[in-house]
Amino acid sequence: TRPVVMVPAVAVKDGAVFVLLDGKAVRRAVKTGATSGQSVRIEEGLIGGEDLIIAPPAGLHDGDKVRAKA
């Protein structure tokens, strides 16, 4: 069985999320499922444990350099 992956709904934009990978924003297409409060279930596209960019700015593009906030 796979883990249930829930992410904040604000992280999903146009059927995708951004994850932080090697200092860059990487766009990942996702298939969403049920919502619970302000979270949405990810059916496909994430496995869990990725560093997700929450509420990505409108101008963020795949491959842009980013850094994590503490």
mmCIF file of the C-alpha atoms, coordinates in Angstrom:
data_MODEL
# 
_entry.id   MODEL 
# 
loop_
_atom_site.group_PDB 
_atom_site.id 
_atom_site.type_symbol 
_atom_site.label_atom_id 
_atom_site.label_alt_id 
_atom_site.label_comp_id 
_atom_site.label_asym_id 
_atom_site.label_entity_id 
_atom_site.label_seq_id 
_atom_site.pdbx_PDB_ins_code 
_atom_site.Cartn_x 
_atom_site.Cartn_y 
_atom_site.Cartn_z 
_atom_site.occupancy 
_atom_site.B_iso_or_equiv 
_atom_site.pdbx_formal_charge 
_atom_site.auth_seq_id 
_atom_site.auth_comp_id 
_atom_site.auth_asym_id 
_atom_site.auth_atom_id 
_atom_site.pdbx_PDB_model_num 
ATOM 1  C CA . THR A 1 1  ? 0.000   0.000  0.000   1.00 0.00 ? 1  THR A CA 1 
ATOM 2  C CA . ARG A 1 2  ? 1.113   3.554  -0.682  1.00 0.00 ? 2  ARG A CA 1 
ATOM 3  C CA . PRO A 1 3  ? 1.140   6.302  1.893   1.00 0.00 ? 3  PRO A CA 1 
ATOM 4  C CA . VAL A 1 4  ? -1.594  8.918  1.775   1.00 0.00 ? 4  VAL A CA 1 
ATOM 5  C CA . VAL A 1 5  ? -0.083  12.206 0.614   1.00 0.00 ? 5  VAL A CA 1 
ATOM 6  C CA . MET A 1 6  ? -1.937  15.343 1.706   1.00 0.00 ? 6  MET A CA 1 
ATOM 7  C CA . VAL A 1 7  ? -0.684  18.834 0.839   1.00 0.00 ? 7  VAL A CA 1 
ATOM 8  C CA . PRO A 1 8  ? -2.014  22.336 1.505   1.00 0.00 ? 8  PRO A CA 1 
ATOM 9  C CA . ALA A 1 9  ? -4.448  23.258 -1.259  1.00 0.00 ? 9  ALA A CA 1 
ATOM 10 C CA . VAL A 1 10 ? -2.555  26.549 -1.850  1.00 0.00 ? 10 VAL A CA 1 
ATOM 11 C CA . ALA A 1 11 ? 0.458   24.516 -3.027  1.00 0.00 ? 11 ALA A CA 1 
ATOM 12 C CA . VAL A 1 12 ? -1.448  23.152 -6.049  1.00 0.00 ? 12 VAL A CA 1 
ATOM 13 C CA . LYS A 1 13 ? -1.549  25.459 -9.064  1.00 0.00 ? 13 LYS A CA 1 
ATOM 14 C CA . ASP A 1 14 ? -2.853  24.393 -12.492 1.00 0.00 ? 14 ASP A CA 1 
ATOM 15 C CA . GLY A 1 15 ? -2.630  20.688 -11.671 1.00 0.00 ? 15 GLY A CA 1 
ATOM 16 C CA . ALA A 1 16 ? 0.952   20.834 -10.415 1.00 0.00 ? 16 ALA A CA 1 
ATOM 17 C CA . VAL A 1 17 ? 3.093   21.538 -7.377  1.00 0.00 ? 17 VAL A CA 1 
ATOM 18 C CA . PHE A 1 18 ? 6.662   22.735 -6.988  1.00 0.00 ? 18 PHE A CA 1 
ATOM 19 C CA . VAL A 1 19 ? 9.185   20.757 -4.980  1.00 0.00 ? 19 VAL A CA 1 
ATOM 20 C CA . LEU A 1 20 ? 12.618  21.900 -3.861  1.00 0.00 ? 20 LEU A CA 1 
ATOM 21 C CA . LEU A 1 21 ? 15.352  19.758 -5.391  1.00 0.00 ? 21 LEU A CA 1 
ATOM 22 C CA . ASP A 1 22 ? 19.052  20.654 -5.346  1.00 0.00 ? 22 ASP A CA 1 
ATOM 23 C CA . GLY A 1 23 ? 18.304  24.348 -4.808  1.00 0.00 ? 23 GLY A CA 1 
ATOM 24 C CA . LYS A 1 24 ? 15.826  24.563 -7.688  1.00 0.00 ? 24 LYS A CA 1 
ATOM 25 C CA . ALA A 1 25 ? 12.052  24.613 -8.005  1.00 0.00 ? 25 ALA A CA 1 
ATOM 26 C CA . VAL A 1 26 ? 10.926  21.533 -9.901  1.00 0.00 ? 26 VAL A CA 1 
ATOM 27 C CA . ARG A 1 27 ? 7.370   21.475 -11.262 1.00 0.00 ? 27 ARG A CA 1 
ATOM 28 C CA . ARG A 1 28 ? 5.569   18.167 -10.759 1.00 0.00 ? 28 ARG A CA 1 
ATOM 29 C CA . ALA A 1 29 ? 2.232   17.423 -12.375 1.00 0.00 ? 29 ALA A CA 1 
ATOM 30 C CA . VAL A 1 30 ? -0.161  15.880 -9.853  1.00 0.00 ? 30 VAL A CA 1 
ATOM 31 C CA . LYS A 1 31 ? -3.556  14.231 -9.860  1.00 0.00 ? 31 LYS A CA 1 
ATOM 32 C CA . THR A 1 32 ? -5.623  15.469 -6.933  1.00 0.00 ? 32 THR A CA 1 
ATOM 33 C CA . GLY A 1 33 ? -8.322  13.670 -5.012  1.00 0.00 ? 33 GLY A CA 1 
ATOM 34 C CA . ALA A 1 34 ? -10.513 14.471 -2.046  1.00 0.00 ? 34 ALA A CA 1 
ATOM 35 C CA . THR A 1 35 ? -10.101 17.614 0.008   1.00 0.00 ? 35 THR A CA 1 
ATOM 36 C CA . SER A 1 36 ? -10.091 17.794 3.784   1.00 0.00 ? 36 SER A CA 1 
ATOM 37 C CA . GLY A 1 37 ? -10.229 21.260 5.294   1.00 0.00 ? 37 GLY A CA 1 
ATOM 38 C CA . GLN A 1 38 ? -7.496  23.249 3.570   1.00 0.00 ? 38 GLN A CA 1 
ATOM 39 C CA . SER A 1 39 ? -5.604  20.159 2.374   1.00 0.00 ? 39 SER A CA 1 
ATOM 40 C CA . VAL A 1 40 ? -5.944  18.112 -0.781  1.00 0.00 ? 40 VAL A CA 1 
ATOM 41 C CA . ARG A 1 41 ? -5.041  14.469 -1.351  1.00 0.00 ? 41 ARG A CA 1 
ATOM 42 C CA . ILE A 1 42 ? -2.456  13.774 -4.049  1.00 0.00 ? 42 ILE A CA 1 
ATOM 43 C CA . GLU A 1 43 ? -3.339  10.602 -5.950  1.00 0.00 ? 43 GLU A CA 1 
ATOM 44 C CA . GLU A 1 44 ? -0.407  10.696 -8.393  1.00 0.00 ? 44 GLU A CA 1 
ATOM 45 C CA . GLY A 1 45 ? 2.769   12.726 -8.799  1.00 0.00 ? 45 GLY A CA 1 
ATOM 46 C CA . LEU A 1 46 ? 4.238   12.689 -5.273  1.00 0.00 ? 46 LEU A CA 1 
ATOM 47 C CA . ILE A 1 47 ? 5.400   9.815  -3.095  1.00 0.00 ? 47 ILE A CA 1 
ATOM 48 C CA . GLY A 1 48 ? 5.622   11.684 0.215   1.00 0.00 ? 48 GLY A CA 1 
ATOM 49 C CA . GLY A 1 49 ? 8.641   13.215 1.892   1.00 0.00 ? 49 GLY A CA 1 
ATOM 50 C CA . GLU A 1 50 ? 9.400   15.732 -0.864  1.00 0.00 ? 50 GLU A CA 1 
ATOM 51 C CA . ASP A 1 51 ? 10.238  19.314 0.133   1.00 0.00 ? 51 ASP A CA 1 
ATOM 52 C CA . LEU A 1 52 ? 7.134   21.092 -1.110  1.00 0.00 ? 52 LEU A CA 1 
ATOM 53 C CA . ILE A 1 53 ? 7.013   24.799 -1.936  1.00 0.00 ? 53 ILE A CA 1 
ATOM 54 C CA . ILE A 1 54 ? 3.913   26.116 -0.182  1.00 0.00 ? 54 ILE A CA 1 
ATOM 55 C CA . ALA A 1 55 ? 1.991   28.948 -1.891  1.00 0.00 ? 55 ALA A CA 1 
ATOM 56 C CA . PRO A 1 56 ? 4.453   29.376 -4.781  1.00 0.00 ? 56 PRO A CA 1 
ATOM 57 C CA . PRO A 1 57 ? 4.613   32.898 -6.229  1.00 0.00 ? 57 PRO A CA 1 
ATOM 58 C CA . ALA A 1 58 ? 2.904   33.438 -9.583  1.00 0.00 ? 58 ALA A CA 1 
ATOM 59 C CA . GLY A 1 59 ? 6.210   34.068 -11.369 1.00 0.00 ? 59 GLY A CA 1 
ATOM 60 C CA . LEU A 1 60 ? 7.883   30.821 -10.248 1.00 0.00 ? 60 LEU A CA 1 
ATOM 61 C CA . HIS A 1 61 ? 9.023   28.607 -13.123 1.00 0.00 ? 61 HIS A CA 1 
ATOM 62 C CA . ASP A 1 62 ? 10.421  25.105 -13.405 1.00 0.00 ? 62 ASP A CA 1 
ATOM 63 C CA . GLY A 1 63 ? 14.164  25.248 -12.776 1.00 0.00 ? 63 GLY A CA 1 
ATOM 64 C CA . ASP A 1 64 ? 14.204  28.600 -10.953 1.00 0.00 ? 64 ASP A CA 1 
ATOM 65 C CA . LYS A 1 65 ? 16.769  28.786 -8.155  1.00 0.00 ? 65 LYS A CA 1 
ATOM 66 C CA . VAL A 1 66 ? 15.180  28.845 -4.699  1.00 0.00 ? 66 VAL A CA 1 
ATOM 67 C CA . ARG A 1 67 ? 16.271  28.340 -1.129  1.00 0.00 ? 67 ARG A CA 1 
ATOM 68 C CA . ALA A 1 68 ? 14.466  26.934 1.857   1.00 0.00 ? 68 ALA A CA 1 
ATOM 69 C CA . LYS A 1 69 ? 13.326  29.176 4.689   1.00 0.00 ? 69 LYS A CA 1 
ATOM 70 C CA . ALA A 1 70 ? 14.215  28.017 8.170   1.00 0.00 ? 70 ALA A CA 1 
# 
